[in-house]
mmCIF file of C-alpha atoms in Angstrom:
data_model
loop_
_atom_site.group_PDB
_atom_site.id
_atom_site.type_symbol
_atom_site.label_atom_id
_atom_site.label_comp_id
_atom_site.label_asym_id
_atom_site.label_seq_id
_atom_site.Cartn_x
_atom_site.Cartn_y
_atom_site.Cartn_z
ATOM 1 C CA UNK A 1 13.345 13.103 24.222
ATOM 2 C CA UNK A 2 13.903 9.766 25.835
ATOM 3 C CA UNK A 3 16.951 7.427 24.317
ATOM 4 C CA UNK A 4 14.105 4.630 24.042
ATOM 5 C CA UNK A 5 12.046 6.862 21.744
ATOM 6 C CA UNK A 6 14.553 7.447 19.130
ATOM 7 C CA UNK A 7 14.212 3.779 18.134
ATOM 8 C CA UNK A 8 10.897 3.663 16.897
ATOM 9 C CA UNK A 9 11.081 7.058 15.516
ATOM 10 C CA UNK A 10 14.393 5.982 13.747
ATOM 11 C CA UNK A 11 12.438 3.212 12.174
ATOM 12 C CA UNK A 12 9.754 5.575 10.924
ATOM 13 C CA UNK A 13 12.281 7.583 9.136
ATOM 14 C CA UNK A 14 13.843 4.874 7.933
ATOM 15 C CA UNK A 15 10.363 4.124 6.228
ATOM 16 C CA UNK A 16 10.287 7.704 4.727
ATOM 17 C CA UNK A 17 13.586 7.393 3.425
ATOM 18 C CA UNK A 18 12.817 4.134 1.764
ATOM 19 C CA UNK A 19 9.751 6.151 -0.044
ATOM 20 C CA UNK A 20 12.019 8.593 -1.042
ATOM 21 C CA UNK A 21 14.476 6.152 -2.659
ATOM 22 C CA UNK A 22 11.388 4.598 -4.264
ATOM 23 C CA UNK A 23 10.267 7.713 -5.621
ATOM 24 C CA UNK A 24 13.862 8.077 -7.468
ATOM 25 C CA UNK A 25 13.502 4.466 -8.665
ATOM 26 C CA UNK A 26 9.865 5.164 -10.146
ATOM 27 C CA UNK A 27 11.139 8.569 -11.812
ATOM 28 C CA UNK A 28 13.910 6.513 -13.639
ATOM 29 C CA UNK A 29 11.148 3.996 -14.493
ATOM 30 C CA UNK A 30 13.296 1.425 -12.413
ATOM 31 C CA UNK A 31 10.057 -0.492 -10.896
ATOM 32 C CA UNK A 32 11.890 -3.386 -9.328
ATOM 33 C CA UNK A 33 13.868 -0.959 -7.282
ATOM 34 C CA UNK A 34 10.691 1.211 -6.599
ATOM 35 C CA UNK A 35 8.816 -2.114 -5.436
ATOM 36 C CA UNK A 36 11.698 -3.281 -3.025
ATOM 37 C CA UNK A 37 11.866 -0.131 -1.549
ATOM 38 C CA UNK A 38 8.221 0.108 -0.637
ATOM 39 C CA UNK A 39 8.568 -3.381 0.851
ATOM 40 C CA UNK A 40 11.311 -2.272 2.978
ATOM 41 C CA UNK A 41 9.742 0.887 4.171
ATOM 42 C CA UNK A 42 6.409 -1.280 5.086
ATOM 43 C CA UNK A 43 8.672 -3.453 7.127
ATOM 44 C CA UNK A 44 9.919 -0.449 8.988
ATOM 45 C CA UNK A 45 6.431 0.733 9.231
ATOM 46 C CA UNK A 46 5.360 -2.644 10.860
ATOM 47 C CA UNK A 47 8.453 -2.739 13.228
ATOM 48 C CA UNK A 48 8.270 1.148 14.273
ATOM 49 C CA UNK A 49 5.065 0.658 16.134
ATOM 50 C CA UNK A 50 6.218 -2.745 17.493
ATOM 51 C CA UNK A 51 9.215 -1.115 18.896
ATOM 52 C CA UNK A 52 7.187 1.534 20.457
ATOM 53 C CA UNK A 53 4.950 -0.763 22.149
ATOM 54 C CA UNK A 54 7.595 -3.110 23.395
ATOM 55 C CA UNK A 55 9.664 -0.068 24.782
ATOM 56 C CA UNK A 56 6.709 1.635 26.302
ATOM 57 C CA UNK A 57 7.173 4.877 24.405
ATOM 58 C CA UNK A 58 4.026 5.114 22.083
ATOM 59 C CA UNK A 59 2.972 8.818 21.760
ATOM 60 C CA UNK A 60 1.243 11.379 19.674
ATOM 61 C CA UNK A 61 4.506 12.282 18.136
ATOM 62 C CA UNK A 62 4.975 8.802 16.778
ATOM 63 C CA UNK A 63 1.608 8.702 15.389
ATOM 64 C CA UNK A 64 1.913 11.976 13.601
ATOM 65 C CA UNK A 65 5.289 10.938 12.341
ATOM 66 C CA UNK A 66 4.157 7.416 11.133
ATOM 67 C CA UNK A 67 1.521 9.064 9.147
ATOM 68 C CA UNK A 68 3.692 11.521 7.626
ATOM 69 C CA UNK A 69 6.133 8.858 6.546
ATOM 70 C CA UNK A 70 3.292 6.669 5.101
ATOM 71 C CA UNK A 71 2.387 9.737 3.191
ATOM 72 C CA UNK A 72 5.347 9.348 1.114
ATOM 73 C CA UNK A 73 5.895 5.673 0.786
ATOM 74 C CA UNK A 74 2.279 4.561 0.829
ATOM 75 C CA UNK A 75 0.788 7.761 -0.740
ATOM 76 C CA UNK A 76 3.052 9.360 -3.200
ATOM 77 C CA UNK A 77 4.756 6.247 -4.674
ATOM 78 C CA UNK A 78 1.670 4.438 -5.610
ATOM 79 C CA UNK A 79 0.169 7.426 -7.366
ATOM 80 C CA UNK A 80 3.532 8.205 -9.073
ATOM 81 C CA UNK A 81 3.592 4.618 -10.291
ATOM 82 C CA UNK A 82 0.340 4.801 -11.637
ATOM 83 C CA UNK A 83 1.068 8.184 -13.347
ATOM 84 C CA UNK A 84 4.077 6.696 -15.189
ATOM 85 C CA UNK A 85 2.060 3.608 -16.425
ATOM 86 C CA UNK A 86 -0.713 5.716 -17.561
ATOM 87 C CA UNK A 87 1.779 8.062 -19.433
ATOM 88 C CA UNK A 88 3.111 4.824 -20.832
ATOM 89 C CA UNK A 89 -0.299 3.746 -22.023
ATOM 90 C CA UNK A 90 -0.946 6.986 -23.699
ATOM 91 C CA UNK A 91 2.366 7.478 -25.439
ATOM 92 C CA UNK A 92 3.653 10.422 -23.822
ATOM 93 C CA UNK A 93 6.567 11.348 -21.754
ATOM 94 C CA UNK A 94 7.198 13.628 -18.642
ATOM 95 C CA UNK A 95 8.638 16.144 -21.202
ATOM 96 C CA UNK A 96 5.130 16.262 -22.971
ATOM 97 C CA UNK A 97 3.749 18.427 -19.844
ATOM 98 C CA UNK A 98 6.190 21.192 -20.405
ATOM 99 C CA UNK A 99 5.092 21.482 -24.253
ATOM 100 C CA UNK A 100 1.733 20.484 -24.370
ATOM 101 C CA UNK A 101 -1.858 21.524 -23.194
ATOM 102 C CA UNK A 102 -3.238 19.698 -20.204
ATOM 103 C CA UNK A 103 -6.452 19.860 -21.904
ATOM 104 C CA UNK A 104 -5.293 16.926 -23.878
ATOM 105 C CA UNK A 105 -6.650 13.637 -23.150
ATOM 106 C CA UNK A 106 -2.922 12.330 -23.483
ATOM 107 C CA UNK A 107 -1.934 14.695 -20.850
ATOM 108 C CA UNK A 108 -4.719 14.684 -18.312
ATOM 109 C CA UNK A 109 -5.441 11.192 -18.328
ATOM 110 C CA UNK A 110 -2.130 10.067 -16.601
ATOM 111 C CA UNK A 111 -2.673 12.647 -13.697
ATOM 112 C CA UNK A 112 -5.593 10.515 -12.740
ATOM 113 C CA UNK A 113 -3.134 8.185 -11.182
ATOM 114 C CA UNK A 114 -2.702 10.926 -8.315
ATOM 115 C CA UNK A 115 -6.313 10.014 -7.092
ATOM 116 C CA UNK A 116 -4.428 7.491 -5.165
ATOM 117 C CA UNK A 117 -2.249 9.924 -3.544
ATOM 118 C CA UNK A 118 -4.933 12.032 -2.484
ATOM 119 C CA UNK A 119 -7.135 9.594 -1.168
ATOM 120 C CA UNK A 120 -4.145 8.243 0.753
ATOM 121 C CA UNK A 121 -3.662 11.758 2.196
ATOM 122 C CA UNK A 122 -7.379 11.750 3.139
ATOM 123 C CA UNK A 123 -7.352 8.300 4.626
ATOM 124 C CA UNK A 124 -4.204 8.999 6.657
ATOM 125 C CA UNK A 125 -5.753 12.023 8.150
ATOM 126 C CA UNK A 126 -8.579 10.124 8.998
ATOM 127 C CA UNK A 127 -7.013 7.550 10.729
ATOM 128 C CA UNK A 128 -5.230 9.634 12.941
ATOM 129 C CA UNK A 129 -8.559 10.918 14.464
ATOM 130 C CA UNK A 130 -10.758 7.792 14.367
ATOM 131 C CA UNK A 131 -10.736 6.105 17.398
ATOM 132 C CA UNK A 132 -12.275 3.054 15.994
ATOM 133 C CA UNK A 133 -9.323 2.017 14.257
ATOM 134 C CA UNK A 134 -6.967 1.226 17.169
ATOM 135 C CA UNK A 135 -6.851 -2.405 16.647
ATOM 136 C CA UNK A 136 -8.452 -2.915 13.065
ATOM 137 C CA UNK A 137 -8.826 -0.870 9.954
ATOM 138 C CA UNK A 138 -11.840 0.949 8.514
ATOM 139 C CA UNK A 139 -10.963 1.051 4.782
ATOM 140 C CA UNK A 140 -8.037 -0.523 2.883
ATOM 141 C CA UNK A 141 -4.571 0.372 4.718
ATOM 142 C CA UNK A 142 -2.419 2.576 2.667
ATOM 143 C CA UNK A 143 0.577 0.120 2.708
ATOM 144 C CA UNK A 144 -1.514 -2.718 1.462
ATOM 145 C CA UNK A 145 -2.804 -0.464 -1.257
ATOM 146 C CA UNK A 146 0.765 0.512 -2.337
ATOM 147 C CA UNK A 147 2.145 -3.119 -2.259
ATOM 148 C CA UNK A 148 -0.727 -3.922 -4.786
ATOM 149 C CA UNK A 149 0.037 -0.831 -7.265
ATOM 150 C CA UNK A 150 3.583 -0.938 -6.860
ATOM 151 C CA UNK A 151 3.498 -4.823 -8.213
ATOM 152 C CA UNK A 152 1.673 -4.114 -11.337
ATOM 153 C CA UNK A 153 4.348 -2.449 -13.557
ATOM 154 C CA UNK A 154 6.288 -5.677 -12.595
ATOM 155 C CA UNK A 155 3.677 -7.980 -13.854
ATOM 156 C CA UNK A 156 3.782 -6.056 -17.195
ATOM 157 C CA UNK A 157 7.841 -6.579 -17.450
ATOM 158 C CA UNK A 158 7.896 -10.028 -16.505
ATOM 159 C CA UNK A 159 5.085 -10.641 -19.101
ATOM 160 C CA UNK A 160 4.654 -14.534 -18.294
ATOM 161 C CA UNK A 161 1.098 -13.970 -19.029
ATOM 162 C CA UNK A 162 0.832 -11.674 -22.234
ATOM 163 C CA UNK A 163 -2.737 -11.218 -22.138
ATOM 164 C CA UNK A 164 -2.503 -10.435 -18.482
ATOM 165 C CA UNK A 165 0.145 -7.800 -19.105
ATOM 166 C CA UNK A 166 -1.623 -6.494 -21.783
ATOM 167 C CA UNK A 167 -4.718 -5.934 -19.941
ATOM 168 C CA UNK A 168 -2.884 -4.483 -16.905
ATOM 169 C CA UNK A 169 -0.974 -1.903 -18.971
ATOM 170 C CA UNK A 170 -4.323 -0.649 -20.512
ATOM 171 C CA UNK A 171 -5.401 2.873 -19.818
ATOM 172 C CA UNK A 172 -8.765 2.066 -18.333
ATOM 173 C CA UNK A 173 -7.674 -0.629 -16.425
ATOM 174 C CA UNK A 174 -5.022 1.548 -14.665
ATOM 175 C CA UNK A 175 -7.835 4.305 -14.260
ATOM 176 C CA UNK A 176 -10.139 1.696 -12.644
ATOM 177 C CA UNK A 177 -7.518 0.907 -10.369
ATOM 178 C CA UNK A 178 -6.897 4.296 -9.413
ATOM 179 C CA UNK A 179 -10.567 4.789 -8.683
ATOM 180 C CA UNK A 180 -11.389 1.690 -7.166
ATOM 181 C CA UNK A 181 -8.398 1.765 -4.581
ATOM 182 C CA UNK A 182 -9.078 5.505 -3.613
ATOM 183 C CA UNK A 183 -12.717 4.392 -2.576
ATOM 184 C CA UNK A 184 -11.501 1.196 -0.842
ATOM 185 C CA UNK A 185 -8.918 3.599 1.184
ATOM 186 C CA UNK A 186 -11.946 5.482 2.535
ATOM 187 C CA UNK A 187 -14.704 3.090 2.445
ATOM 188 C CA UNK A 188 -16.228 1.916 5.767
ATOM 189 C CA UNK A 189 -15.170 -1.743 5.090
ATOM 190 C CA UNK A 190 -13.796 -3.288 8.228
ATOM 191 C CA UNK A 191 -10.122 -5.060 7.703
ATOM 192 C CA UNK A 192 -8.015 -7.117 10.266
ATOM 193 C CA UNK A 193 -4.946 -5.506 11.546
ATOM 194 C CA UNK A 194 -1.560 -7.544 11.302
ATOM 195 C CA UNK A 195 -0.461 -5.673 14.205
ATOM 196 C CA UNK A 196 0.176 -8.525 17.342
ATOM 197 C CA UNK A 197 -0.057 -6.442 20.749
ATOM 198 C CA UNK A 198 -0.414 -9.609 23.006
ATOM 199 C CA UNK A 199 1.280 -13.241 23.395
ATOM 200 C CA UNK A 200 -2.042 -14.863 22.978
ATOM 201 C CA UNK A 201 -1.455 -16.575 19.638
ATOM 202 C CA UNK A 202 -4.693 -17.883 19.296
ATOM 203 C CA UNK A 203 -6.228 -14.491 19.374
ATOM 204 C CA UNK A 204 -4.392 -13.853 16.195
ATOM 205 C CA UNK A 205 -4.956 -17.065 14.316
ATOM 206 C CA UNK A 206 -6.644 -15.151 11.541
ATOM 207 C CA UNK A 207 -3.552 -13.060 11.195
ATOM 208 C CA UNK A 208 -1.112 -15.874 11.241
ATOM 209 C CA UNK A 209 -3.027 -18.029 8.896
ATOM 210 C CA UNK A 210 -3.253 -15.095 6.546
ATOM 211 C CA UNK A 211 0.526 -14.488 6.694
ATOM 212 C CA UNK A 212 1.304 -18.132 5.991
ATOM 213 C CA UNK A 213 -0.948 -18.336 2.971
ATOM 214 C CA UNK A 214 0.363 -15.508 1.548
ATOM 215 C CA UNK A 215 4.164 -16.509 2.118
ATOM 216 C CA UNK A 216 3.237 -19.839 0.175
ATOM 217 C CA UNK A 217 1.563 -17.860 -2.455
ATOM 218 C CA UNK A 218 4.372 -15.533 -2.996
ATOM 219 C CA UNK A 219 6.830 -18.885 -2.955
ATOM 220 C CA UNK A 220 4.489 -20.796 -5.908
ATOM 221 C CA UNK A 221 3.766 -17.921 -8.199
ATOM 222 C CA UNK A 222 6.243 -15.195 -7.250
ATOM 223 C CA UNK A 223 5.324 -11.374 -7.612
ATOM 224 C CA UNK A 224 2.178 -12.438 -9.552
ATOM 225 C CA UNK A 225 0.810 -13.404 -5.611
ATOM 226 C CA UNK A 226 0.695 -9.823 -4.645
ATOM 227 C CA UNK A 227 -2.285 -8.242 -5.969
ATOM 228 C CA UNK A 228 -4.174 -11.520 -5.269
ATOM 229 C CA UNK A 229 -2.934 -11.650 -1.561
ATOM 230 C CA UNK A 230 -4.483 -8.084 -0.952
ATOM 231 C CA UNK A 231 -7.628 -9.083 -2.707
ATOM 232 C CA UNK A 232 -7.718 -12.109 -0.414
ATOM 233 C CA UNK A 233 -7.076 -9.803 2.513
ATOM 234 C CA UNK A 234 -10.231 -7.861 1.644
ATOM 235 C CA UNK A 235 -12.385 -11.189 1.061
ATOM 236 C CA UNK A 236 -11.441 -12.729 4.407
ATOM 237 C CA UNK A 237 -11.967 -9.652 6.367
ATOM 238 C CA UNK A 238 -15.550 -9.233 4.748
ATOM 239 C CA UNK A 239 -16.198 -12.815 5.371
ATOM 240 C CA UNK A 240 -15.431 -12.418 9.221
ATOM 241 C CA UNK A 241 -18.382 -11.580 11.472
ATOM 242 C CA UNK A 242 -18.282 -7.769 12.361
ATOM 243 C CA UNK A 243 -17.707 -8.763 15.901
ATOM 244 C CA UNK A 244 -14.377 -10.196 14.862
ATOM 245 C CA UNK A 245 -12.839 -7.849 12.787
ATOM 246 C CA UNK A 246 -11.613 -5.901 16.006
ATOM 247 C CA UNK A 247 -8.706 -7.943 17.487
#
């Protein structure tokens, strides 16, 4: 292993560490901490590939390590967030699983949150062998899906729009999110990538405009922007001509 290859792999492992810390925050129902750890992990996830390309050390080890780290940060964490939110919506606690029957509606429904974890695992495995996804994505990327889900409990906690908070914290909304996001992760929808691989900035005009819009949106309405930015990302990708979905 060359010294140069250590840099991107270290960034990938920092992504994994961020995911582990996010899990600890979720278990303690400290959702702000979990969200910020997810954001940090996704930042490391972006720069590990960038560093590998910059240093010319891209390789199979990095690809596999990246997916394993993403499985924790962007797969386990969102499933766990939905699990805890669904438990809250059903009025049960984690100790209930040691004492009750899994056939009880109040206990098996929260487990549906882990559909996202299962879907993320399948999506990441498929990504590694799908040669069509070298420059764009087919299906919603796991980091984008994770960001959207990790932001949901924060909107409930802030409660700036009570009706929206009540809606988000309802059982069937959360189950719907679990099912829809699992589908989107493994769909055949073509989505543009934010990875920049050349110095031709005009080639990445869509990505740059999207990032600018997202930053402005976050400044204006704060964390409420996160799920809308993800929806906007999907809509833009759908509106792009199919020949332009690969950059």
